XYZ file of C-alpha atoms in Angstrom:
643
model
C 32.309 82.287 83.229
C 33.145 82.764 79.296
C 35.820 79.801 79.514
C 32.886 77.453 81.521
C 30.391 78.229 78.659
C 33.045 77.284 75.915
C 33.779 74.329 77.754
C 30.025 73.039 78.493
C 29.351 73.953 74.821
C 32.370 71.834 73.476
C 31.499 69.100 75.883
C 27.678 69.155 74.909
C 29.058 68.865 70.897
C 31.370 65.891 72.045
C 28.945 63.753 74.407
C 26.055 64.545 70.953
C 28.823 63.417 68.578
C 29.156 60.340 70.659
C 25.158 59.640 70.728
C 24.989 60.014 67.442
C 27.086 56.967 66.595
C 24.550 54.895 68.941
C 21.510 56.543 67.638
C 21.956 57.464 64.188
C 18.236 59.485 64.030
C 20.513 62.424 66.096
C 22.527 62.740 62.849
C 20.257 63.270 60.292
C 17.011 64.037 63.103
C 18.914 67.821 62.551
C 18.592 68.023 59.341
C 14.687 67.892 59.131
C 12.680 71.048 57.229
C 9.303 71.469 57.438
C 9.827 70.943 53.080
C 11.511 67.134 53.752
C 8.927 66.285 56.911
C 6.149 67.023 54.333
C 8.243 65.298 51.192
C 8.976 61.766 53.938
C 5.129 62.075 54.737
C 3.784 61.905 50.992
C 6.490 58.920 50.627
C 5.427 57.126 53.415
C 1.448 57.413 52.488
C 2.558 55.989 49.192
C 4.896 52.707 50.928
C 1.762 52.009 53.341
C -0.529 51.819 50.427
C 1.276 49.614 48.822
C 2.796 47.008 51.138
C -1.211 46.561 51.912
C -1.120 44.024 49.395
C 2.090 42.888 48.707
C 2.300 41.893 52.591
C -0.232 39.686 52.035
C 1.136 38.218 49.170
C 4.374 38.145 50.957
C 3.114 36.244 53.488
C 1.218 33.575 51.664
C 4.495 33.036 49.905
C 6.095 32.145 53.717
C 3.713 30.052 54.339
C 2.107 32.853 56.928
C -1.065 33.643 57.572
C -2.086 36.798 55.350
C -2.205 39.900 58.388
C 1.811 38.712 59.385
C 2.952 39.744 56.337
C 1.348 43.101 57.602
C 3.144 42.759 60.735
C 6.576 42.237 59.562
C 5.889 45.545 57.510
C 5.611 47.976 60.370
C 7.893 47.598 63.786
C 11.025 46.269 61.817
C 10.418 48.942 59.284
C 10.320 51.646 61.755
C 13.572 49.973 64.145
C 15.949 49.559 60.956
C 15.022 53.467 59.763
C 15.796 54.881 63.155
C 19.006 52.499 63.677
C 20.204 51.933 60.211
C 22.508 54.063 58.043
C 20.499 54.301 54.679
C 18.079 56.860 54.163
C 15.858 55.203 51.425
C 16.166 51.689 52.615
C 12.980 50.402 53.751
C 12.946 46.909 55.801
C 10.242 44.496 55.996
C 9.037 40.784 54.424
C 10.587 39.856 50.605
C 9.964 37.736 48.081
C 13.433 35.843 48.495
C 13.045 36.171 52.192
C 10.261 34.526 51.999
C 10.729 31.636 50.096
C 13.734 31.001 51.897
C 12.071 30.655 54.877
C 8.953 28.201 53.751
C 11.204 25.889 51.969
C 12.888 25.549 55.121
C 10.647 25.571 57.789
C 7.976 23.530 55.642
C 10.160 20.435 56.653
C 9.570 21.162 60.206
C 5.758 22.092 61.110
C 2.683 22.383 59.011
C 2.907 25.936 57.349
C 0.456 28.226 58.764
C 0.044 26.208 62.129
C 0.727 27.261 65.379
C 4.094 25.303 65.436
C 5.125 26.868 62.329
C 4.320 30.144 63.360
C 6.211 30.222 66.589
C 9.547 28.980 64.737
C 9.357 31.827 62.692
C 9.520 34.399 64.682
C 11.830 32.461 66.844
C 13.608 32.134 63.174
C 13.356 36.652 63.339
C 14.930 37.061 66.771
C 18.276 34.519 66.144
C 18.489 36.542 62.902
C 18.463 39.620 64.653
C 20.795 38.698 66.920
C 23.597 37.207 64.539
C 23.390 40.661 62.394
C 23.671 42.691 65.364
C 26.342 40.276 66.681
C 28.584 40.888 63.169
C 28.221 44.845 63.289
C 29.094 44.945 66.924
C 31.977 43.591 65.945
C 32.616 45.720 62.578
C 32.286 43.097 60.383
C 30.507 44.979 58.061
C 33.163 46.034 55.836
C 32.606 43.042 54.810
C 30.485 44.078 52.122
C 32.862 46.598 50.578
C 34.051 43.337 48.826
C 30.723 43.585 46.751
C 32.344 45.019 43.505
C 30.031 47.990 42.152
C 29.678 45.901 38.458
C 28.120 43.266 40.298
C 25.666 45.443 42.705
C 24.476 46.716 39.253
C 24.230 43.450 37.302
C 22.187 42.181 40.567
C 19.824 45.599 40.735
C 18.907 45.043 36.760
C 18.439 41.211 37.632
C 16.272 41.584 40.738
C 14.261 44.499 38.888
C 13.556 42.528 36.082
C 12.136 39.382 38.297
C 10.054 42.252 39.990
C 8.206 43.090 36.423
C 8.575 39.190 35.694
C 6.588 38.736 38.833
C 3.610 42.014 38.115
C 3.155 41.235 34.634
C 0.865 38.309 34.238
C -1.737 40.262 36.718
C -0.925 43.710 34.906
C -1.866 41.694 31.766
C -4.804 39.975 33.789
C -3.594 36.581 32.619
C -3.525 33.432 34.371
C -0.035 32.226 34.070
C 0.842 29.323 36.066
C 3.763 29.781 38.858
C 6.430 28.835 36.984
C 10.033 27.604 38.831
C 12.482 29.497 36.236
C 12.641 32.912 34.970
C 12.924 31.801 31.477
C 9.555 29.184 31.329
C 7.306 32.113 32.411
C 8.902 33.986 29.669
C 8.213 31.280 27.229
C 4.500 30.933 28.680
C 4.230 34.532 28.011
C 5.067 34.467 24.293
C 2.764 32.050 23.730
C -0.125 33.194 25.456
C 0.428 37.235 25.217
C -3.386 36.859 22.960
C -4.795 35.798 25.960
C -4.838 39.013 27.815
C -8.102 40.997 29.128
C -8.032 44.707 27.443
C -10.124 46.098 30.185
C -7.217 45.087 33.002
C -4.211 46.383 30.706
C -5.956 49.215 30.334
C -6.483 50.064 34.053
C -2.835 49.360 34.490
C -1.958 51.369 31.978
C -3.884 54.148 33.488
C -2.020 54.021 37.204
C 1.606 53.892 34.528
C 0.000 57.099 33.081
C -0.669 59.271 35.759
C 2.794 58.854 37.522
C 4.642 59.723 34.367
C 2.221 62.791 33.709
C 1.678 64.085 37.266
C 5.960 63.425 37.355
C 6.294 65.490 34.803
C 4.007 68.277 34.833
C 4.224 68.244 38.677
C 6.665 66.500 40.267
C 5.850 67.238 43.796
C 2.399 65.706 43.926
C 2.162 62.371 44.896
C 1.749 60.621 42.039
C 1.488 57.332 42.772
C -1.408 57.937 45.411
C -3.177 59.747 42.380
C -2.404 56.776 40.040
C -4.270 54.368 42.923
C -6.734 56.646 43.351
C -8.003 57.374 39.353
C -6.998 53.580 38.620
C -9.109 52.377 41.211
C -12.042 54.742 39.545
C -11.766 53.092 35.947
C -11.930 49.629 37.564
C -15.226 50.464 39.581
C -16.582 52.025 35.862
C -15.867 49.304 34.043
C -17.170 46.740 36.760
C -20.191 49.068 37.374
C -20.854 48.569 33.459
C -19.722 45.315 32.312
C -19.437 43.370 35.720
C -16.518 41.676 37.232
C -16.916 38.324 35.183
C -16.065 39.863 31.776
C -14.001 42.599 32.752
C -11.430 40.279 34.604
C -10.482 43.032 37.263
C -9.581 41.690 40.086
C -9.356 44.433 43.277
C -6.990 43.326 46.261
C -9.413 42.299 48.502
C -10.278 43.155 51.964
C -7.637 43.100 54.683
C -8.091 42.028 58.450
C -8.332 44.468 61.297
C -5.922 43.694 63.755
C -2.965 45.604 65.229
C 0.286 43.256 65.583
C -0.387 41.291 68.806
C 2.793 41.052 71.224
C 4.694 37.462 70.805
C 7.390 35.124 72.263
C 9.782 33.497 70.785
C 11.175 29.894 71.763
C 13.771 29.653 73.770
C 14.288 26.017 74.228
C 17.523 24.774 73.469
C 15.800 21.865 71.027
C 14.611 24.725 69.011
C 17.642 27.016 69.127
C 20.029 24.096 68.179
C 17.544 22.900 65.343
C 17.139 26.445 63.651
C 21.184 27.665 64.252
C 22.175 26.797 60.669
C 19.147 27.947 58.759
C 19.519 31.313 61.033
C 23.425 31.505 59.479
C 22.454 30.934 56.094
C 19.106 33.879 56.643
C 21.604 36.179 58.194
C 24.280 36.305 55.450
C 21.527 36.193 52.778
C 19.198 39.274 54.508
C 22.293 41.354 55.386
C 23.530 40.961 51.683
C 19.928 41.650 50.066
C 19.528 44.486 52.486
C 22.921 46.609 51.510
C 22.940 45.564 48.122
C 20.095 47.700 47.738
C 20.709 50.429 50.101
C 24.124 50.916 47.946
C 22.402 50.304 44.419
C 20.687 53.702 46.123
C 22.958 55.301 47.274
C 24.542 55.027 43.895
C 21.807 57.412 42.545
C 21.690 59.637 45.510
C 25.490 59.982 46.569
C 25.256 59.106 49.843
C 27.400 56.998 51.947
C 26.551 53.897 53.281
C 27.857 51.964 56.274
C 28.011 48.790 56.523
C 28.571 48.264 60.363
C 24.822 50.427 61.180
C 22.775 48.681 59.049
C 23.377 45.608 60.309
C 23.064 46.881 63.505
C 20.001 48.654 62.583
C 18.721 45.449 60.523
C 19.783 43.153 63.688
C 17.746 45.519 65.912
C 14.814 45.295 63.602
C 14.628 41.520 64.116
C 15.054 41.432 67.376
C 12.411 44.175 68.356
C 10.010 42.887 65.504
C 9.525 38.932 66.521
C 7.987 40.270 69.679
C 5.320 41.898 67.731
C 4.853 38.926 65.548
C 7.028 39.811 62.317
C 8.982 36.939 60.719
C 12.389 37.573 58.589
C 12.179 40.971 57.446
C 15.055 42.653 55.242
C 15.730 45.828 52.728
C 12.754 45.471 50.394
C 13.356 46.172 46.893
C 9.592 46.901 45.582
C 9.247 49.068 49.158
C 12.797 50.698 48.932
C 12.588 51.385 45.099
C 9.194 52.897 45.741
C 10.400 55.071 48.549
C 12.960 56.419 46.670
C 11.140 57.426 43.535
C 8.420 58.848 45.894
C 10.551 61.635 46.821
C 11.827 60.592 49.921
C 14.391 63.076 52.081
C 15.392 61.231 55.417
C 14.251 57.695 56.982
C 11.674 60.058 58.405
C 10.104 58.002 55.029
C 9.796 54.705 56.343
C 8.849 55.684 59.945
C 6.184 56.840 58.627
C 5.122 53.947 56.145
C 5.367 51.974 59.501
C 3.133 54.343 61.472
C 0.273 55.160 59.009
C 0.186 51.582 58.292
C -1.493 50.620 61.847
C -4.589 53.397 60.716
C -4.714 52.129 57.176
C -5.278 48.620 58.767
C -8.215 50.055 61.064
C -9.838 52.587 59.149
C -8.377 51.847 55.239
C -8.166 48.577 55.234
C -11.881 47.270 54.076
C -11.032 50.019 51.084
C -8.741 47.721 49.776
C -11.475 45.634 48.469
C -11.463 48.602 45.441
C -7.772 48.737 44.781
C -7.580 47.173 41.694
C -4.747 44.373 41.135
C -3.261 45.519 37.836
C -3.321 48.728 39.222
C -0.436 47.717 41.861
C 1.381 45.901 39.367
C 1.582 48.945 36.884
C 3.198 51.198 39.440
C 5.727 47.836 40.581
C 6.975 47.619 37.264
C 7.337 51.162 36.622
C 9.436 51.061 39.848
C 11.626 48.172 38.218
C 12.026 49.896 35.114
C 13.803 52.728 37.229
C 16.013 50.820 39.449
C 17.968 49.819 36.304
C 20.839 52.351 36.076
C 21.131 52.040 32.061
C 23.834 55.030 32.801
C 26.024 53.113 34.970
C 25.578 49.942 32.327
C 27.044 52.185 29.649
C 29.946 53.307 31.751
C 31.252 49.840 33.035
C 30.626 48.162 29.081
C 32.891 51.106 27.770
C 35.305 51.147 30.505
C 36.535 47.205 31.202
C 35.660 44.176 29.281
C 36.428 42.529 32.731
C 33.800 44.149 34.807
C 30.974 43.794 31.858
C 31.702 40.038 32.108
C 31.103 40.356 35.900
C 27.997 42.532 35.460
C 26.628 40.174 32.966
C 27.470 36.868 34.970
C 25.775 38.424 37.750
C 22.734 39.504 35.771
C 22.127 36.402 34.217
C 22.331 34.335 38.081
C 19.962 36.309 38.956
C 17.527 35.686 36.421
C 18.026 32.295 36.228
C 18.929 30.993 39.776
C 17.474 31.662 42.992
C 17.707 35.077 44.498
C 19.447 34.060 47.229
C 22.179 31.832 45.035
C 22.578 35.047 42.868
C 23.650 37.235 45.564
C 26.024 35.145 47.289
C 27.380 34.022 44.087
C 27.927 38.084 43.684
C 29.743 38.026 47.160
C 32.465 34.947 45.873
C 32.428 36.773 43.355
C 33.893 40.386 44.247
C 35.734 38.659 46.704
C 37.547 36.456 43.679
C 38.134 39.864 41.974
C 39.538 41.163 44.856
C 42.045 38.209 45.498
C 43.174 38.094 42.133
C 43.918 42.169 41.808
C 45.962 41.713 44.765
C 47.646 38.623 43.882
C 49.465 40.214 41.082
C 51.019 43.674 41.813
C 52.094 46.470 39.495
C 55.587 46.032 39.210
C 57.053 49.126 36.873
C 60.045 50.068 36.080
C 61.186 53.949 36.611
C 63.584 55.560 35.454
C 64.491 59.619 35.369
C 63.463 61.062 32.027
C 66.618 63.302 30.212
C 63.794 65.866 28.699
C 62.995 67.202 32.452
C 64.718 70.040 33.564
C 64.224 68.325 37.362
C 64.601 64.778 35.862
C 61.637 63.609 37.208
C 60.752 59.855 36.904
C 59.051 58.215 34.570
C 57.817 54.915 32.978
C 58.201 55.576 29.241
C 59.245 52.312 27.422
C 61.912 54.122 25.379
C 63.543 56.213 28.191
C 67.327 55.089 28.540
C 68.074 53.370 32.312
C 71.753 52.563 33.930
C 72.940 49.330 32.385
C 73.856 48.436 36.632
C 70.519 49.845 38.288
C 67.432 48.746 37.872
C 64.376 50.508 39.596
C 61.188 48.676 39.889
C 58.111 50.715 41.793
C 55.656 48.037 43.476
C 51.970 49.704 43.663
C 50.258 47.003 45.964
C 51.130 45.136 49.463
C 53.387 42.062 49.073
C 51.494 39.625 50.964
C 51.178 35.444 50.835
C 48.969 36.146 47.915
C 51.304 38.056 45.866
C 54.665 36.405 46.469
C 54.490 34.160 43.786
C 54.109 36.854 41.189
C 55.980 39.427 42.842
C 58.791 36.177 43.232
C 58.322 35.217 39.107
C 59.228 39.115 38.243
C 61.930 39.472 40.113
C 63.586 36.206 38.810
C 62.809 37.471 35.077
C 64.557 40.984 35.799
C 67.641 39.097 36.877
C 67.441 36.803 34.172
C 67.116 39.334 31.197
C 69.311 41.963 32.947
C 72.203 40.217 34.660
C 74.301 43.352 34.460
C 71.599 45.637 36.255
C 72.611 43.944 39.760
C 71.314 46.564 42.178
C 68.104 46.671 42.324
C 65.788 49.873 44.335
C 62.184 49.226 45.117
C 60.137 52.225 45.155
C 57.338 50.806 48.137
C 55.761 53.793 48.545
C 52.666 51.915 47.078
C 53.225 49.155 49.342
C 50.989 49.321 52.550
C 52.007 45.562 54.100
C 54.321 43.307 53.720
C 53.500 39.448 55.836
C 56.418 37.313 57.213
C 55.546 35.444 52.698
C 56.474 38.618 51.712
C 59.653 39.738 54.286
C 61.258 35.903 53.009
C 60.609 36.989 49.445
C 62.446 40.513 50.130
C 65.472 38.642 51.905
C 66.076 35.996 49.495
C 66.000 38.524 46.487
C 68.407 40.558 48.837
C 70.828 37.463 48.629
C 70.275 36.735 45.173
C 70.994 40.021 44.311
C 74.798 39.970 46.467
C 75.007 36.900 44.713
C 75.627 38.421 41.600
C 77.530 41.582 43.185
C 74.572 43.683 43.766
C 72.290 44.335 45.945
C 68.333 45.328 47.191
C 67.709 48.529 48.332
C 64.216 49.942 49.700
C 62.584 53.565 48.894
C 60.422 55.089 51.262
C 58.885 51.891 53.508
C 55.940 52.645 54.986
C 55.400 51.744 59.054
C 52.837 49.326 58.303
C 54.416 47.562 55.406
C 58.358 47.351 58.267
C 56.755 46.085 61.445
C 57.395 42.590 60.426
C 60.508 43.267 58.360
C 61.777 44.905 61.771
C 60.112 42.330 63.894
C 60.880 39.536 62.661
C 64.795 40.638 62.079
C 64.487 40.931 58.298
C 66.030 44.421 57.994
C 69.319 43.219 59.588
C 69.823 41.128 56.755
C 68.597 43.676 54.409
C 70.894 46.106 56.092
C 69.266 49.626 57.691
C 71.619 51.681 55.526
C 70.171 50.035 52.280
C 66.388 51.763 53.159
C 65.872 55.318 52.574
C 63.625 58.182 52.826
C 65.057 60.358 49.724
C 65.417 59.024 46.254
C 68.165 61.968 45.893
C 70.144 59.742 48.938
C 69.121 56.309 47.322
C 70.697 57.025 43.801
C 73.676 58.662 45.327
C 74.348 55.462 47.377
C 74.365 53.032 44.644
C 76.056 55.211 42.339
C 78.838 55.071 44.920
C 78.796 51.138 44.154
C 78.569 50.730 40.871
C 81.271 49.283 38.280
C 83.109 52.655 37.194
C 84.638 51.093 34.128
C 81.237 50.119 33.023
C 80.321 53.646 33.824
C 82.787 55.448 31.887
C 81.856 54.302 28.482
C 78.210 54.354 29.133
C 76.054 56.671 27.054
C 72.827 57.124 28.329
C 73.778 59.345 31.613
C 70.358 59.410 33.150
C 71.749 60.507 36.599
C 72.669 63.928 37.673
C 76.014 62.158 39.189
C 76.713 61.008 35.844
C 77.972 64.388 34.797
C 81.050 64.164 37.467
C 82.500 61.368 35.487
C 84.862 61.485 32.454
C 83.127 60.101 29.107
C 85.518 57.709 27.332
C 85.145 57.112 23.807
C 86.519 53.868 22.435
C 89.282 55.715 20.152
C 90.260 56.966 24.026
C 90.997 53.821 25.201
C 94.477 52.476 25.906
C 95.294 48.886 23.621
C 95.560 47.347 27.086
C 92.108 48.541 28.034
C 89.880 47.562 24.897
C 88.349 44.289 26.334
C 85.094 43.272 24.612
C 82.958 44.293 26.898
C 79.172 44.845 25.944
C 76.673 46.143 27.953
C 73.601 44.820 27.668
C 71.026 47.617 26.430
C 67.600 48.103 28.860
C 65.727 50.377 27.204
C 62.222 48.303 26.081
C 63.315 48.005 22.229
C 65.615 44.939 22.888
C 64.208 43.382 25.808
C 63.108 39.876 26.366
C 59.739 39.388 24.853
C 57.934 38.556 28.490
C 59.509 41.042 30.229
C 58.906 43.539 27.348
C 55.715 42.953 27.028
C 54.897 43.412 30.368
C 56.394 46.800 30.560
C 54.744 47.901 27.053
C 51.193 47.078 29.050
C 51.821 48.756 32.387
C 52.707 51.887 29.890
C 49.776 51.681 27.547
C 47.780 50.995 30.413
C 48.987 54.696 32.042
C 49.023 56.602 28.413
C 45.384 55.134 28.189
C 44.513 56.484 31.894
C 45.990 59.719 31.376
C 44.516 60.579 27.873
C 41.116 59.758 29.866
C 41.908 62.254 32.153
C-alpha cells in the first residue's frame, strides 16, 4: 500500500510537471499568498485605469474606432498572462503596433469602415497564428541573439519617445504631430513660454503623490491616489476659473459596451493579400514584446523564455480577434506601469483585463474627470524609471564596443521608426554574434617552471620547447571561423618553423563543420610536411562526429587525439629532434629532466654545427604574432585583476 502511495504521488508530481509546461499559470498559480493576490490586485486597478485612455488614443492612432482600442486591452491581455512566461509583461494595443498597422491597411479600406475593421482583426488572428507557429517549433531562442547593450539602448530610446509623446499635454501645449523625434524637440524649445501653469501644475501634482506616497508608504497604491487628488485640483481649478482659461482638458467619456464576439476573414483573397504584412507584424510584435519582458526581467532577475511567450503572445491573437481586438503586443507604458505598481505574478494583468469590463460599465462616464496632464505625469514618471542608468554605467565602463552598440541603438530609436529600431537591434546582435565567433581565441600554453605541479599557463615571457608548440582554441571551428583560425595557423608556422608539432587544446571547442574538419586535415599535412605533426587534446563528442564521420580522423591518425595532457606531451616528446633537445635550456617538461644537458664546451669538434634555435618566448617574436599573444594576455591579466 506504502509503495502504491509513493508511486501515485511521484506520478501525480510527473503528469503536474508535464502540465505545467502547457499551462504555465500551474507553475507560478502555486506560488500565490494572500500578500501577492492583494499586491497583483492594487496593480491591476492601477493598469485598468490607465489603459482607459490610452486605448482610445491607441486606437485612433490605428485608424480604429475609439472602444477597440478598449477591446484589444482585455482578452489578449488576460490569454498572454496565463500562457506567457513573463510575469510583468502586459499585452495589448501600442503605439508602434499601431501605426504599423494604419499605414498599412490605410492602402486597402477606408480606416474606420467596416472593411477596414474586418481586415484587422483578420490581420490579429494570422499574427497569432505565425507566433504560435515559431514557438511550437522553438524558434524562440531566437531572441537570445538580442545582445543585452542593445535591449538597454532600445528601453532608454523607447522610454524617452514615451515622455516625448506625454509632454506637450503634461505641459498643456498644442504642439503639432510632428514625424521625427528631433522637430518636436525643436518645437518644444521654442515654444516651452507657451505653456498653461494651471495644467503643469495638476501634472505635477499626480508626479507628487507617487513619489511621496512611494516613499513614505510604499505599499499604497500610489498611482490610484495620484488620479484620484489630481483629478480633485483639476475640478477646483475648473470650478473657479472655468475650463477656457484653465486649459485642463479631462479624458472624456468612454462608451459602454463589452467586446462583442467577431469573425475573421477567411477568404483566400484576403489571406493571400495580408500574408506579408502578417510576417513583417509578427517579427516586429514578438521582438517589441520580449524586448521588454527581458528589459524587466533585467530588474527583477527572472528568467525569461522565449519559446512561451510567443506561444502565449500567439494565443493572445488568436483568442482576441474573436472578441474584436486588433494587433496587440507587450506594452511598454502598460508593462512599465505594472511593474512599478508592485506587481508579484501575471495574476497582475489578469486582473487589469478583468476589472477593465466593470470600469467600462460602471467607471467609464467618470472618465470625463480624469484630467489629461494628469495621465501624462504618471507616463513619464514611468519612462523616467524604465531607464536602467545602472546598467548604462556598467556597459560604458566595461567595453567601448558594447557602448557603441548601446548608443547606435539608442539613437535608431529616437530617430527612426520604432519598428526600424528594433529590428535594426536584431541585425544587430546577430552581427555581434557572427563576428565573436568568426574569430576564435587562439592562445598559446605553455607549463609555467614556478609551479610545483607545472600547471599551464599563458604568460608572454614563460619559456616553450623550441619543437612544440601548444595553441588552446576557446570557440567552435566552424565555416565562419576557418579563415581566421586558417590565417593563425599559417603565421605560427611561418614565425616558428622549428616548433613543427603542433597540440590543440579543444576543450573549448564545442563543433567543428566538414569547413572546419578540411582546415584540421590540411594543417595536419602541412605540419608532416615540415616533419611534424597535429595532435588533438581532449575533443569533445560534438565537436568529432564529423571528423569521425566524414573519415577525417584516419588521416589525422586516432593515436594523435588524447584524453590526458600528461599522455599528449609524453607522445611528442618521444618524437622530437633529441640533438635539438640536448642543448636546449628552457626544460619546461617534466621529461626534460631524463635527458643529459650538453653545454657547448661539451661538444665534440665534429659535433659543433651552427645550429640556432629559434627563441619562442614573446620578447623576439614576429610583431603580428606577438602582438596578438601580448592582447590575449592583457586581455586575461585585465579579467583576472577584475575578479
Amino acid at each position: 500500500m506504502a509503495n502504491l502511495r509513493h508511486f501515485l504521488q511521484e506520478y501525480s508530481l510527473l503528469f503536474s510537471f508535464s502540465l505545467s509546461k502547457f499551462f504555465p499559470f500551474m507553475r507560478w498559480g502555486r506560488n500565490l499568498t494572500e500578500e501577492t493576490v492583494r499586491a497583483d490586485l492594487l496593480a491591476g486597478l492601477t493598469g485598468a485605469a490607465i489603459v482607459l485612455p490610452q486605448g482610445v488614443a491607441f486606437a485612433a492612432i490605428a485608424g480604429m474606432p475609439p472602444e477597440y482600442g478598449l477591446y484589444a486591452s482585455i482578452v489578449p491581455a488576460i490569454i498572454a498572462a496565463l500562457f506567457g512566461s513573463s510575469w510583468h509583461l502586459v499585452s495589448g494595443p501600442t503605439t508602434a503596433a499601431s501605426i504599423v498597422m494604419f499605414s498599412s491597411l490605410s492602402a486597402l479600406a477606408i480606416p474606420g469602415g467596416p472593411e477596414y475593421i474586418s481586415l484587422a482583426i483578420t490581420l490579429a488572428f494570422m499574427v497569432g497564428v505565425t507566433q504560435f507557429a515559431m514557438g511550437a517549433v522553438r524558434l524562440g531562442a531566437l531572441v537570445n541573439f538580442i545582445s543585452h547593450s542593445v535591449i538597454v539602448g532600445f528601453t532608454s530610446g523607447a522610454a524617452l519617445l514615451i515622455a516625448s509623446k506625454q509632454i506637450k499635454i503634461f505641459l498643456g501645449l498644442e504642439i503639432p504631430v510632428k514625424e521625427h523625434f528631433y522637430e518636436s524637440v525643436v518645437y518644444l524649445w521654442e515654444h516651452w513660454s507657451a505653456f498653461h501653469p494651471m495644467v503643469t501644475f495638476v501634472g505635477f501634482s499626480s508626479l507628487a503623490v507617487v513619489i511621496i506616497l512611494r516613499r513614505k508608504w510604499p505599499k499604497f497604491p500610489g498611482m490610484i491616489a495620484a488620479l484620484f487628488v489630481s483629478g480633485v485640483v483639476a475640478a477646483i481649478f475648473n470650478f473657479i476659473f472655468g475650463e477656457d482659461k484653465t486649459g485642463i482638458h479631462m479624458v472624456g467619456a468612454l462608451p459602454r459596451q463589452l467586446p462583442p464576439l467577431s469573425m475573421p476573414d477567411f477568404s483566400a483573397e484576403v489571406l493571400q493579400e495580408l500574408a506579408p504584412l502578417a510576417l513583417a507584424m509578427t517579427l516586429f510584435t514578438l521582438t517589441e514584446a520580449v524586448s521588454i519582458a527581458r528589459s524587466i526581467a533585467l530588474k527583477t532577475g527572472q528568467p525569461i523564455q522565449g519559446n512561451q511567450e510567443f506561444i502565449g503572445q500567439g494565443l493572445s491573437n488568436i483568442v482576441g480577434s474573436f472578441f474584436s481586438a486588433y494587433v496587440a503586443t507587450g506594452s511598454f507604458n502598460r508593462s512599465g506601469a505594472n511593474f512599478e505598481a508592485g506587481a508579484r505574478s501575471p495574476l497582475s494583468a489578469i486582473f487589469a483585463g478583468l476589472l477593465l469590463i466593470p470600469l467600462l460599465m460602471v467607471v467609464a462616464p467618470l472618465t470625463a474627470y480624469l484630467p489629461k496632464a494628469a495621465v501624462a505625469g504618471l507616463l513619464i514618471l514611468v519612462a523616467w524609471r524604465i531607464i536602467d542608468f545602472a546598467q548604462i554605467r556598467k556597459i560604458c565602463s566595461a567595453d567601448n564596443k558594447e557602448a557603441a552598440i548601446m548608443a547606435v541603438t539608442f539613437f535608431s530609436t529616437i530617430f527612426f521608426k520604432l519598428e526600424f529600431a528594433i529590428l535594426f537591434g536584431v541585425i544587430l546582435s546577430l552581427l555581434i554574434y557572427l563576428r565573436k565567433t568568426s574569430r576564435p581565441r587562439i592562445i598559446p600554453r605553455v607549463p609555467n617552471p614556478e609551479s610545483k605541479h607545472r600547471k599551464f599557463g599563458s604568460g608572454v615571457a614563460l619559456p616553450e620547447c623550441p619543437q612544440f608548440k601548444m595553441l588552446r582554441l576557446d570557440d567552435s571551428i566552424y565555416f565562419g571561423s576557418v579563415a581566421h583560425v586558417g590565417e593563425m595557423f599559417r603565421l605560427y608556422r611561418e614565425h616558428y618553423p622549428q616548433q613543427k608539432h603542433l597540440l590543440l587544446l579543444t576543450k573549448g571547442v564545442n563543433q567543428v563543420d566538414v569547413g572546419g574538419a578540411e582546415l584540421l586535415m590540411a594543417e595536419t599535412r602541412e605540419r608532416r610536411k615540415m616533419g611534424g605533426d597535429l595532435y588533438l587534446y581532449r575533443l569533445k563528442d560534438s565537436a568529432s562526429a564529423v571528423l569521425k564521420d566524414g573519415g577525417y580522423l584516419d588521416f589525422i591518425g586516432e593515436d594523435n587525439i588524447f584524453d590526458s595532457k600528461e599522455e599528449a606531451i609524453s607522445k611528442v616528446f618521444d618524437r622530437l629532434d633529441r640533438d635539438i633537445c640536448s642543448v636546449c635550456e628552457n626544460r619546461i617538461f617534466l621529461e626534460c629532466k631524463t635527458l643529459e644537458y650538453k653545454k657547448p664546451e661539451d661538444k665534440k669538434p665534429e659535433d659543433e654545427k651552427p645550429t640556432k634555435v629559434k627563441s619562442t618566448t614573446t620578447k623576439k617574436v614576429s610583431k603580428k604574432v606577438g602582438k596578438i599573444v601580448r592582447k590575449t594576455a592583457a586581455k586575461k591579466t585585465t579579467k583576472k585583476g577584475a575578479t
